[in-house]
Amino acid sequence: MGVSFSISAVIHLAVFLLLLWWGQLFPTTATVQETYYVDVVNLPVANPRAGSPTQKGNDAEAPPPPQTHESPLSMPSPPQPSTKARTAPTGKAQKAEKTEKADTSSDAAFAEKMAKLESKAESQQQEAALERLRKKVKTTGSGRTGMPAGSGSEAGSDYTAYVQSRLKDAFYQTISYTSKNPEVVVHLYIDADGKVTRQKIEKSSGDRTFELSVLRAVEKAGDKLVPPPNHKVFEGTFVFKPKGISRNKL
Amino acid sequence: MGILVGTGLVVRIVLFILIAFSVLSWTIIMFKFFQIYKANSDSERFMDFFWKSKRFDAIASQVDRFTGSPLTVLFNEGYGELGKFVEGSGKADPSILSTDLGGIENVSRALRRATNSEITRLEKYTTFLATTGSTSPFIGLFGTVWGIMTAFEGIGKTGSASLAVVAPGIAEALIATAIGLVAAIPAVMAYNHFQHKIRVLINEMDSFSTEFLNIVQRNVAGK
């Protein structure tokens, strides 16, 4: 019985140790398929390193401001028929009454003319706006008309959005937290080769588990990043919450 | 196995109990396996020797070669009782088998008593296997239920029901059921196997008792 007990204990210990070191002895070789997220709002995104509407492209080819040929707000010099009447010598009272009637009729005509001019100016403004849009549509193929915060050279690019997307992808795999509504603000430095050189927690709600999951996500995402546009060092601040990641507007 | 690190105290106690059950049940499985294997093989060899021998005293002198067999115990008991009766009746040699029917009844009782004691010996510890087989899954289930309760408490505290929060707690809880089943399945299988083998041995003992009494009675009737 004692021998059997010894053998049994040794077998159990061996099985326990085998399970303990199973992951090291037989590492899982299955490759995890990378998940791609398509940002339907910001389509088309040709290349994260390309395109920026705010640097040169749109500014250079911005449609001309609306023509100021006839400013609708500037009052045209009204005809002044009354000046004559006013300047005319006022001999009799009847004459004076006639001149007053003439003034009132000329005011009505002036108001009509103003209304016409305003409607004309409005129509011209609308035409100018339409023309502006047409020009913009024509120039999108060759110009730099990407996302507002982009810094590249092709349409629809935004490196910050790209980094955010990669972080979100990694964060879904590492997320873990123990407190209610944790929040971590991380400042990232990505070098010209697309590697995360530094990550700094600027603000944290104090949930250590959540902080670690965020750092793991940054580490995970940092392996697969493409270099920033124009091979410049990228800096960005991201706010990590259980609901997702957002860019810090501060 | 890092999953064990995050388990609570109750689940750990449950896991310890289940592992202890598993260790003991495997101890009994191995012990009974060798015991019953030896009993079967020695019984087979003893029966061959028994039928080849013409005299009980020749068998009695060689019976130590088959110590694992329960039949040798029966033979010793029956032969010893026969010897006592012969000595009591003034006969010098019990192998002559010149006994009357009263002596045969004594031998029969001795054989029955020996059979019962051998059945008890063979079935010893197998009840623990049955206990392990029937209770381990429930003990594991208790650990799982407790672990899931704890996990849900954690969900209530954090206010998040995402898979990342729920899954680790449930996985930690389910390991108790897994280990309960790991302990129970071999125990049930071994228990059924041993019960079958012991039943075969009991039949062999009954047959041997009958044969032994027949031989004794034939000799008595022949005198």
Short mmCIF file of C-alpha atoms in Angstrom, two decimals:
data_model
loop_
_atom_site.label_atom_id
_atom_site.label_comp_id
_atom_site.label_asym_id
_atom_site.label_seq_id
_atom_site.Cartn_x
_atom_site.Cartn_y
_atom_site.Cartn_z
CA MET A 1 0.00 0.00 0.00
CA GLY A 2 2.83 2.38 0.89
CA VAL A 3 4.55 1.69 -2.42
CA SER A 4 1.31 2.34 -4.30
CA PHE A 5 0.84 5.61 -2.44
CA SER A 6 4.34 6.73 -3.29
CA ILE A 7 3.86 5.89 -6.96
CA SER A 8 0.51 7.66 -7.02
CA ALA A 9 1.92 10.79 -5.37
CA VAL A 10 4.84 10.86 -7.79
CA ILE A 11 2.50 10.47 -10.79
CA HIS A 12 0.29 13.30 -9.57
CA LEU A 13 3.27 15.52 -8.96
CA ALA A 14 4.59 14.75 -12.43
CA VAL A 15 1.24 15.56 -14.02
CA PHE A 16 1.03 18.80 -12.05
CA LEU A 17 4.51 19.86 -13.12
CA LEU A 18 3.76 18.87 -16.70
CA LEU A 19 0.68 21.09 -16.71
CA LEU A 20 2.66 23.84 -15.01
CA TRP A 21 5.32 23.84 -17.72
CA TRP A 22 3.07 22.82 -20.58
CA GLY A 23 3.12 26.27 -22.10
CA GLN A 24 6.91 26.40 -22.04
CA LEU A 25 7.42 22.85 -23.30
CA PHE A 26 4.88 23.13 -26.10
CA PRO A 27 4.42 26.77 -27.03
CA THR A 28 1.32 27.42 -29.06
CA THR A 29 2.30 27.80 -32.69
CA ALA A 30 -1.08 28.91 -33.95
CA THR A 31 -0.78 32.39 -35.37
CA VAL A 32 -3.38 34.85 -34.29
CA GLN A 33 -5.03 36.42 -37.28
CA GLU A 34 -4.79 40.17 -37.15
CA THR A 35 -8.12 41.91 -37.04
CA TYR A 36 -8.59 44.84 -39.33
CA TYR A 37 -11.02 47.57 -38.52
CA VAL A 38 -12.50 49.64 -41.28
CA ASP A 39 -13.34 53.16 -40.31
CA VAL A 40 -16.36 53.72 -42.51
CA VAL A 41 -16.68 57.31 -41.41
CA ASN A 42 -13.25 58.32 -42.61
CA LEU A 43 -13.13 56.28 -45.81
CA PRO A 44 -11.21 56.22 -48.06
CA VAL A 45 -7.95 55.79 -46.15
CA ALA A 46 -5.33 55.02 -48.71
CA ASN A 47 -2.25 55.16 -46.59
CA PRO A 48 -1.81 56.34 -43.03
CA ARG A 49 1.38 58.09 -43.95
CA ALA A 50 -0.18 60.10 -46.70
CA GLY A 51 -2.53 62.97 -47.12
CA SER A 52 -3.28 66.07 -45.19
CA PRO A 53 -5.80 68.65 -46.15
CA THR A 54 -4.62 71.21 -43.66
CA GLN A 55 -1.01 71.59 -44.63
CA LYS A 56 -0.83 72.63 -48.23
CA GLY A 57 -3.28 70.95 -50.51
CA ASN A 58 -6.59 72.49 -49.72
CA ASP A 59 -5.10 75.74 -48.64
CA ALA A 60 -3.26 76.10 -51.90
CA GLU A 61 -6.20 75.16 -53.98
CA ALA A 62 -8.84 76.58 -51.81
CA PRO A 63 -11.66 78.02 -53.80
CA PRO A 64 -11.55 81.73 -54.12
CA PRO A 65 -13.66 83.64 -51.74
CA PRO A 66 -17.00 84.74 -53.00
CA GLN A 67 -16.76 87.59 -55.41
CA THR A 68 -17.25 90.93 -53.86
CA HIS A 69 -18.47 92.57 -57.00
CA GLU A 70 -21.57 93.74 -55.30
CA SER A 71 -21.56 93.54 -51.64
CA PRO A 72 -25.08 92.76 -50.56
CA LEU A 73 -24.48 94.41 -47.26
CA SER A 74 -23.18 97.67 -48.65
CA MET A 75 -25.93 100.04 -49.29
CA PRO A 76 -25.93 101.28 -52.82
CA SER A 77 -26.08 104.96 -53.18
CA PRO A 78 -29.72 105.62 -53.55
CA PRO A 79 -31.04 107.96 -56.17
CA GLN A 80 -31.63 111.27 -54.64
CA PRO A 81 -34.43 112.92 -56.42
CA SER A 82 -35.38 114.69 -53.25
CA THR A 83 -32.14 116.59 -53.19
CA LYS A 84 -33.39 118.61 -56.05
CA ALA A 85 -36.62 119.24 -54.30
CA ARG A 86 -34.78 120.06 -51.16
CA THR A 87 -32.34 122.29 -52.95
CA ALA A 88 -35.06 123.79 -55.02
CA PRO A 89 -36.32 127.06 -53.83
CA THR A 90 -39.40 126.59 -51.75
CA GLY A 91 -41.76 129.24 -52.73
CA LYS A 92 -45.22 127.92 -52.00
CA ALA A 93 -46.72 125.48 -49.56
CA GLN A 94 -48.45 123.45 -52.28
CA LYS A 95 -45.21 122.92 -54.01
CA ALA A 96 -43.81 121.71 -50.77
CA GLU A 97 -46.59 119.15 -50.38
CA LYS A 98 -45.98 117.87 -53.91
CA THR A 99 -42.33 117.37 -53.15
CA GLU A 100 -43.23 115.39 -50.04
CA LYS A 101 -45.43 113.03 -52.06
CA ALA A 102 -42.62 112.61 -54.56
CA ASP A 103 -40.30 111.63 -51.68
CA THR A 104 -42.59 108.88 -50.40
CA SER A 105 -43.00 107.33 -53.89
CA SER A 106 -39.25 107.34 -54.44
CA ASP A 107 -38.70 105.54 -51.03
CA ALA A 108 -40.98 102.71 -52.13
CA ALA A 109 -39.14 102.37 -55.40
CA PHE A 110 -35.86 102.36 -53.51
CA ALA A 111 -37.06 99.55 -51.22
CA GLU A 112 -38.11 97.47 -54.22
CA LYS A 113 -34.77 97.99 -55.85
CA MET A 114 -32.97 96.96 -52.64
CA ALA A 115 -34.98 93.74 -52.42
CA LYS A 116 -34.09 92.86 -56.00
CA LEU A 117 -30.45 93.56 -55.37
CA GLU A 118 -30.43 91.39 -52.24
CA SER A 119 -32.05 88.44 -54.01
CA LYS A 120 -29.55 88.79 -56.83
CA ALA A 121 -26.66 88.80 -54.36
CA GLU A 122 -28.01 85.70 -52.67
CA SER A 123 -28.29 83.82 -55.93
CA GLN A 124 -24.75 84.84 -56.80
CA GLN A 125 -23.52 83.60 -53.44
CA GLN A 126 -25.19 80.25 -53.97
CA GLU A 127 -23.65 79.95 -57.40
CA ALA A 128 -20.23 80.76 -55.97
CA ALA A 129 -20.64 78.11 -53.28
CA LEU A 130 -21.67 75.52 -55.84
CA GLU A 131 -18.70 76.42 -57.98
CA ARG A 132 -16.45 76.08 -54.97
CA LEU A 133 -17.75 72.58 -54.28
CA ARG A 134 -17.34 71.56 -57.91
CA LYS A 135 -13.73 72.71 -57.85
CA LYS A 136 -13.11 70.81 -54.62
CA VAL A 137 -14.49 67.61 -56.07
CA LYS A 138 -12.28 68.02 -59.15
CA THR A 139 -9.15 68.59 -57.11
CA THR A 140 -9.55 65.70 -54.65
CA GLY A 141 -7.77 63.27 -57.00
CA SER A 142 -4.53 65.16 -57.08
CA GLY A 143 -4.62 67.43 -54.09
CA ARG A 144 -4.06 66.79 -50.41
CA THR A 145 -7.48 66.32 -49.06
CA GLY A 146 -7.17 63.80 -46.28
CA MET A 147 -8.47 63.89 -42.77
CA PRO A 148 -8.12 67.15 -40.89
CA ALA A 149 -5.34 65.98 -38.57
CA GLY A 150 -3.40 64.10 -41.24
CA SER A 151 0.17 64.91 -42.04
CA GLY A 152 0.95 62.93 -45.15
CA SER A 153 0.57 63.48 -48.82
CA GLU A 154 -2.33 61.34 -49.99
CA ALA A 155 -6.02 61.48 -49.57
CA GLY A 156 -7.71 60.18 -46.43
CA SER A 157 -4.73 59.63 -44.22
CA ASP A 158 -4.34 60.25 -40.52
CA TYR A 159 -1.48 58.71 -38.59
CA THR A 160 -3.07 59.51 -35.25
CA ALA A 161 -6.25 57.70 -36.29
CA TYR A 162 -4.12 54.84 -37.52
CA VAL A 163 -2.24 54.56 -34.21
CA GLN A 164 -5.55 54.83 -32.35
CA SER A 165 -6.97 52.01 -34.45
CA ARG A 166 -3.94 49.79 -33.75
CA LEU A 167 -4.13 50.58 -30.04
CA LYS A 168 -7.83 49.78 -30.01
CA ASP A 169 -7.12 46.50 -31.75
CA ALA A 170 -4.53 45.51 -29.13
CA PHE A 171 -6.54 46.92 -26.25
CA TYR A 172 -9.48 44.62 -26.98
CA GLN A 173 -7.17 41.68 -26.37
CA THR A 174 -5.52 42.93 -23.20
CA ILE A 175 -8.28 44.85 -21.45
CA SER A 176 -8.70 44.00 -17.80
CA TYR A 177 -9.70 46.13 -14.85
CA THR A 178 -10.90 45.86 -11.30
CA SER A 179 -12.31 49.28 -10.54
CA LYS A 180 -15.36 51.06 -11.83
CA ASN A 181 -14.81 53.31 -14.83
CA PRO A 182 -11.00 53.34 -14.85
CA GLU A 183 -9.17 55.80 -17.07
CA VAL A 184 -5.55 56.11 -18.14
CA VAL A 185 -4.02 58.88 -20.24
CA VAL A 186 -0.88 57.78 -22.05
CA HIS A 187 1.54 59.92 -24.03
CA LEU A 188 3.29 57.98 -26.77
CA TYR A 189 6.48 58.70 -28.66
CA ILE A 190 6.87 56.80 -31.92
CA ASP A 191 10.22 57.15 -33.70
CA ALA A 192 10.81 57.45 -37.42
CA ASP A 193 10.91 53.65 -37.79
CA GLY A 194 7.46 53.22 -36.26
CA LYS A 195 8.65 51.92 -32.90
CA VAL A 196 7.21 53.09 -29.62
CA THR A 197 10.27 54.53 -27.95
CA ARG A 198 8.57 55.88 -24.86
CA GLN A 199 5.23 55.61 -23.17
CA LYS A 200 4.30 57.83 -20.29
CA ILE A 201 1.22 57.55 -18.12
CA GLU A 202 0.19 61.14 -17.68
CA LYS A 203 -2.94 60.48 -15.70
CA SER A 204 -4.46 57.41 -14.13
CA SER A 205 -7.50 56.59 -12.08
CA GLY A 206 -5.33 54.28 -9.97
CA ASP A 207 -6.45 50.88 -11.24
CA ARG A 208 -3.15 49.03 -11.49
CA THR A 209 -4.71 46.15 -13.47
CA PHE A 210 -6.08 48.58 -16.01
CA GLU A 211 -2.74 50.41 -16.26
CA LEU A 212 -0.95 47.14 -16.94
CA SER A 213 -3.50 46.16 -19.57
CA VAL A 214 -3.03 49.55 -21.26
CA LEU A 215 0.75 49.19 -21.23
CA ARG A 216 0.42 45.67 -22.62
CA ALA A 217 -1.83 47.01 -25.36
CA VAL A 218 0.71 49.72 -26.22
CA GLU A 219 3.48 47.15 -26.29
CA LYS A 220 1.41 44.83 -28.44
CA ALA A 221 0.38 47.54 -30.86
CA GLY A 222 3.92 48.94 -30.99
CA ASP A 223 5.21 45.84 -32.74
CA LYS A 224 3.15 46.33 -35.86
CA LEU A 225 3.14 50.07 -36.49
CA VAL A 226 4.24 51.50 -39.81
CA PRO A 227 6.63 54.48 -39.65
CA PRO A 228 5.07 57.91 -39.27
CA PRO A 229 4.71 60.07 -42.37
CA ASN A 230 7.79 61.88 -43.59
CA HIS A 231 9.82 59.82 -41.09
CA LYS A 232 9.20 62.27 -38.30
CA VAL A 233 8.88 61.38 -34.65
CA PHE A 234 5.23 61.07 -33.73
CA GLU A 235 3.85 62.15 -30.40
CA GLY A 236 0.31 61.63 -29.31
CA THR A 237 -1.77 61.41 -26.21
CA PHE A 238 -4.51 58.81 -25.93
CA VAL A 239 -7.17 58.30 -23.31
CA PHE A 240 -7.86 54.66 -22.49
CA LYS A 241 -11.23 53.75 -21.03
CA PRO A 242 -13.03 50.41 -20.86
CA LYS A 243 -15.37 51.68 -23.57
CA GLY A 244 -12.50 52.43 -25.93
CA ILE A 245 -9.67 54.77 -26.79
CA SER A 246 -9.95 58.41 -27.65
CA ARG A 247 -7.47 61.11 -28.49
CA ASN A 248 -6.68 63.56 -25.80
CA LYS A 249 -7.83 66.99 -26.82
CA LEU A 250 -5.82 68.68 -24.09
CA MET B 1 -1.72 26.66 -14.71
CA GLY B 2 -1.53 30.30 -13.87
CA ILE B 3 -5.27 30.01 -13.64
CA LEU B 4 -4.86 28.48 -10.16
CA VAL B 5 -3.14 31.58 -8.85
CA GLY B 6 -6.26 33.70 -8.96
CA THR B 7 -8.60 31.23 -7.28
CA GLY B 8 -10.22 32.00 -3.95
CA LEU B 9 -9.69 30.18 -0.64
CA VAL B 10 -12.78 27.99 -0.89
CA VAL B 11 -11.95 26.89 -4.42
CA ARG B 12 -8.39 26.12 -3.32
CA ILE B 13 -9.65 23.97 -0.45
CA VAL B 14 -11.95 22.16 -2.86
CA LEU B 15 -9.06 21.61 -5.25
CA PHE B 16 -6.89 20.27 -2.42
CA ILE B 17 -9.61 17.81 -1.37
CA LEU B 18 -10.08 16.65 -4.95
CA ILE B 19 -6.35 16.18 -5.48
CA ALA B 20 -6.17 14.20 -2.22
CA PHE B 21 -9.07 12.07 -3.42
CA SER B 22 -7.30 11.51 -6.71
CA VAL B 23 -4.00 10.55 -5.05
CA LEU B 24 -5.70 8.10 -2.69
CA SER B 25 -7.92 6.60 -5.35
CA TRP B 26 -4.93 6.01 -7.62
CA THR B 27 -3.08 4.47 -4.68
CA ILE B 28 -5.99 2.06 -4.18
CA ILE B 29 -6.30 1.42 -7.91
CA MET B 30 -2.67 0.36 -8.14
CA PHE B 31 -2.78 -1.65 -4.90
CA LYS B 32 -5.97 -3.51 -5.87
CA PHE B 33 -4.76 -4.05 -9.40
CA PHE B 34 -1.65 -5.89 -8.22
CA GLN B 35 -3.57 -7.70 -5.46
CA ILE B 36 -6.31 -9.01 -7.79
CA TYR B 37 -3.85 -9.76 -10.57
CA LYS B 38 -1.78 -11.88 -8.16
CA ALA B 39 -4.93 -13.53 -6.77
CA ASN B 40 -6.06 -14.52 -10.26
CA SER B 41 -2.71 -15.81 -11.45
CA ASP B 42 -1.98 -17.72 -8.19
CA SER B 43 -5.50 -19.19 -8.16
CA GLU B 44 -5.04 -20.46 -11.69
CA ARG B 45 -1.72 -22.06 -10.83
CA PHE B 46 -3.06 -23.45 -7.54
CA MET B 47 -6.05 -25.11 -9.24
CA ASP B 48 -3.72 -26.76 -11.74
CA PHE B 49 -1.59 -28.04 -8.90
CA PHE B 50 -4.64 -29.07 -6.86
CA TRP B 51 -6.12 -31.25 -9.58
CA LYS B 52 -2.78 -32.83 -10.35
CA SER B 53 -2.16 -33.78 -6.71
CA LYS B 54 -3.58 -36.94 -5.20
CA ARG B 55 -3.16 -36.16 -1.52
CA PHE B 56 -4.12 -33.19 0.66
CA ASP B 57 -0.92 -33.33 2.67
CA ALA B 58 1.12 -32.94 -0.53
CA ILE B 59 -0.93 -29.89 -1.42
CA ALA B 60 -0.60 -28.48 2.09
CA SER B 61 3.16 -28.71 1.92
CA GLN B 62 3.26 -26.68 -1.33
CA VAL B 63 0.51 -24.17 -0.57
CA ASP B 64 3.00 -21.42 0.37
CA ARG B 65 3.88 -21.08 -3.31
CA PHE B 66 0.45 -19.57 -3.99
CA THR B 67 0.07 -17.06 -1.18
CA GLY B 68 -1.77 -14.52 -3.33
CA SER B 69 -4.64 -16.85 -4.10
CA PRO B 70 -7.72 -16.79 -1.84
CA LEU B 71 -8.21 -20.47 -2.65
CA THR B 72 -5.12 -21.38 -0.65
CA VAL B 73 -6.70 -19.73 2.40
CA LEU B 74 -9.83 -21.79 1.84
CA PHE B 75 -7.76 -24.93 1.46
CA ASN B 76 -5.78 -24.20 4.61
CA GLU B 77 -8.95 -23.53 6.57
CA GLY B 78 -10.72 -26.60 5.25
CA TYR B 79 -7.70 -28.85 5.67
CA GLY B 80 -7.02 -27.46 9.15
CA GLU B 81 -10.60 -28.06 10.24
CA LEU B 82 -10.45 -31.53 8.82
CA GLY B 83 -7.24 -32.16 10.73
CA LYS B 84 -8.78 -30.95 13.99
CA PHE B 85 -11.71 -33.26 13.51
CA VAL B 86 -9.47 -36.22 12.69
CA GLU B 87 -7.32 -35.48 15.71
CA GLY B 88 -10.44 -35.25 17.86
CA SER B 89 -11.73 -38.53 16.57
CA GLY B 90 -8.41 -40.31 17.29
CA LYS B 91 -7.18 -40.63 13.69
CA ALA B 92 -3.51 -39.84 13.16
CA ASP B 93 -3.56 -38.65 9.55
CA PRO B 94 -6.18 -36.21 8.21
CA SER B 95 -5.18 -37.02 4.64
CA ILE B 96 -6.77 -40.44 5.04
CA LEU B 97 -10.15 -38.61 5.06
CA SER B 98 -11.86 -41.22 7.09
CA THR B 99 -14.34 -38.81 8.54
CA ASP B 100 -18.05 -38.89 9.09
CA LEU B 101 -20.69 -36.37 7.95
CA GLY B 102 -20.47 -34.33 11.14
CA GLY B 103 -16.92 -33.50 10.33
CA ILE B 104 -17.92 -32.44 6.80
CA GLU B 105 -20.32 -29.86 8.21
CA ASN B 106 -17.52 -28.41 10.27
CA VAL B 107 -15.30 -28.22 7.21
CA SER B 108 -18.13 -26.59 5.27
CA ARG B 109 -18.56 -23.90 7.93
CA ALA B 110 -14.81 -23.31 8.00
CA LEU B 111 -14.76 -22.89 4.22
CA ARG B 112 -17.71 -20.47 4.34
CA ARG B 113 -16.02 -18.40 7.02
CA ALA B 114 -12.77 -18.33 5.04
CA THR B 115 -14.67 -17.33 1.91
CA ASN B 116 -16.30 -14.43 3.71
CA SER B 117 -13.02 -13.21 5.15
CA GLU B 118 -11.40 -13.40 1.71
CA ILE B 119 -14.27 -11.48 0.12
CA THR B 120 -13.81 -8.81 2.79
CA ARG B 121 -10.08 -8.71 2.11
CA LEU B 122 -10.56 -8.44 -1.65
CA GLU B 123 -13.21 -5.74 -1.39
CA LYS B 124 -11.24 -3.71 1.14
CA TYR B 125 -10.68 -0.06 0.02
CA THR B 126 -12.83 -0.44 -3.11
CA THR B 127 -15.62 1.44 -1.36
CA PHE B 128 -13.33 4.47 -1.34
CA LEU B 129 -13.21 4.26 -5.13
CA ALA B 130 -17.00 4.25 -5.23
CA THR B 131 -17.09 7.22 -2.88
CA THR B 132 -14.58 9.13 -5.00
CA GLY B 133 -16.49 8.31 -8.17
CA SER B 134 -19.80 9.48 -6.81
CA THR B 135 -18.80 12.51 -4.73
CA SER B 136 -15.84 14.10 -6.56
CA PRO B 137 -17.96 15.63 -9.36
CA PHE B 138 -20.26 17.15 -6.76
CA ILE B 139 -17.37 18.52 -4.73
CA GLY B 140 -15.95 19.98 -7.94
CA LEU B 141 -19.33 21.40 -8.82
CA PHE B 142 -19.50 23.05 -5.43
CA GLY B 143 -16.13 24.70 -6.08
CA THR B 144 -17.35 25.87 -9.48
CA VAL B 145 -20.56 27.32 -8.10
CA TRP B 146 -18.63 29.09 -5.38
CA GLY B 147 -16.08 30.43 -7.87
CA ILE B 148 -18.80 31.71 -10.20
CA MET B 149 -20.53 33.39 -7.27
CA THR B 150 -17.27 35.14 -6.45
CA ALA B 151 -16.82 36.11 -10.10
CA PHE B 152 -20.29 37.64 -10.22
CA GLU B 153 -19.56 39.56 -7.05
CA GLY B 154 -16.50 40.96 -8.80
CA ILE B 155 -18.63 41.92 -11.79
CA GLY B 156 -21.05 43.70 -9.48
CA LYS B 157 -18.21 45.64 -7.86
CA THR B 158 -16.52 46.69 -11.08
CA GLY B 159 -19.79 47.32 -12.87
CA SER B 160 -18.49 45.77 -16.05
CA ALA B 161 -19.81 42.59 -17.61
CA SER B 162 -17.33 42.43 -20.45
CA LEU B 163 -15.87 39.07 -21.41
CA ALA B 164 -12.46 40.19 -20.19
CA VAL B 165 -13.84 40.58 -16.68
CA VAL B 166 -16.21 37.59 -16.62
CA ALA B 167 -14.13 34.94 -18.38
CA PRO B 168 -11.17 34.58 -15.96
CA GLY B 169 -13.43 34.07 -12.94
CA ILE B 170 -15.52 31.45 -14.70
CA ALA B 171 -12.42 29.68 -16.01
CA GLU B 172 -10.97 29.57 -12.50
CA ALA B 173 -14.25 28.21 -11.20
CA LEU B 174 -14.59 25.55 -13.88
CA ILE B 175 -11.21 24.04 -13.08
CA ALA B 176 -12.74 22.62 -9.88
CA THR B 177 -15.30 20.64 -11.90
CA ALA B 178 -12.57 19.52 -14.28
CA ILE B 179 -10.39 18.17 -11.48
CA GLY B 180 -13.46 16.57 -9.86
CA LEU B 181 -14.14 14.69 -13.08
CA VAL B 182 -10.46 13.78 -13.47
CA ALA B 183 -10.58 12.19 -10.01
CA ALA B 184 -13.97 10.53 -10.48
CA ILE B 185 -13.71 8.96 -13.93
CA PRO B 186 -10.76 6.60 -13.24
CA ALA B 187 -12.20 5.75 -9.83
CA VAL B 188 -15.54 4.67 -11.31
CA MET B 189 -13.88 2.71 -14.10
CA ALA B 190 -11.52 0.97 -11.69
CA TYR B 191 -14.32 0.24 -9.22
CA ASN B 192 -16.43 -1.47 -11.90
CA HIS B 193 -13.43 -3.42 -13.15
CA PHE B 194 -12.45 -4.58 -9.68
CA GLN B 195 -16.03 -5.54 -8.83
CA HIS B 196 -16.12 -7.77 -11.89
CA LYS B 197 -12.78 -9.38 -11.03
CA ILE B 198 -13.78 -9.91 -7.38
CA ARG B 199 -17.06 -11.50 -8.47
CA VAL B 200 -15.10 -13.94 -10.62
CA LEU B 201 -12.86 -14.78 -7.66
CA ILE B 202 -15.91 -15.29 -5.40
CA ASN B 203 -17.33 -17.72 -7.93
CA GLU B 204 -13.99 -19.54 -8.00
CA MET B 205 -13.99 -19.73 -4.19
CA ASP B 206 -17.53 -21.10 -4.16
CA SER B 207 -16.59 -23.67 -6.77
CA PHE B 208 -13.48 -24.65 -4.88
CA SER B 209 -15.42 -24.99 -1.61
CA THR B 210 -17.92 -27.25 -3.32
CA GLU B 211 -15.17 -29.34 -4.91
CA PHE B 212 -13.29 -29.59 -1.61
CA LEU B 213 -16.42 -30.77 0.20
CA ASN B 214 -17.19 -33.20 -2.61
CA ILE B 215 -13.75 -34.72 -2.31
CA VAL B 216 -14.07 -34.97 1.44
CA GLN B 217 -17.55 -36.49 1.20
CA ARG B 218 -16.49 -38.96 -1.52
CA ASN B 219 -13.71 -40.16 0.71
CA VAL B 220 -16.05 -40.44 3.69
CA ALA B 221 -18.62 -42.36 1.64
CA GLY B 222 -15.88 -44.57 0.22
CA LYS B 223 -14.79 -45.69 3.69
#
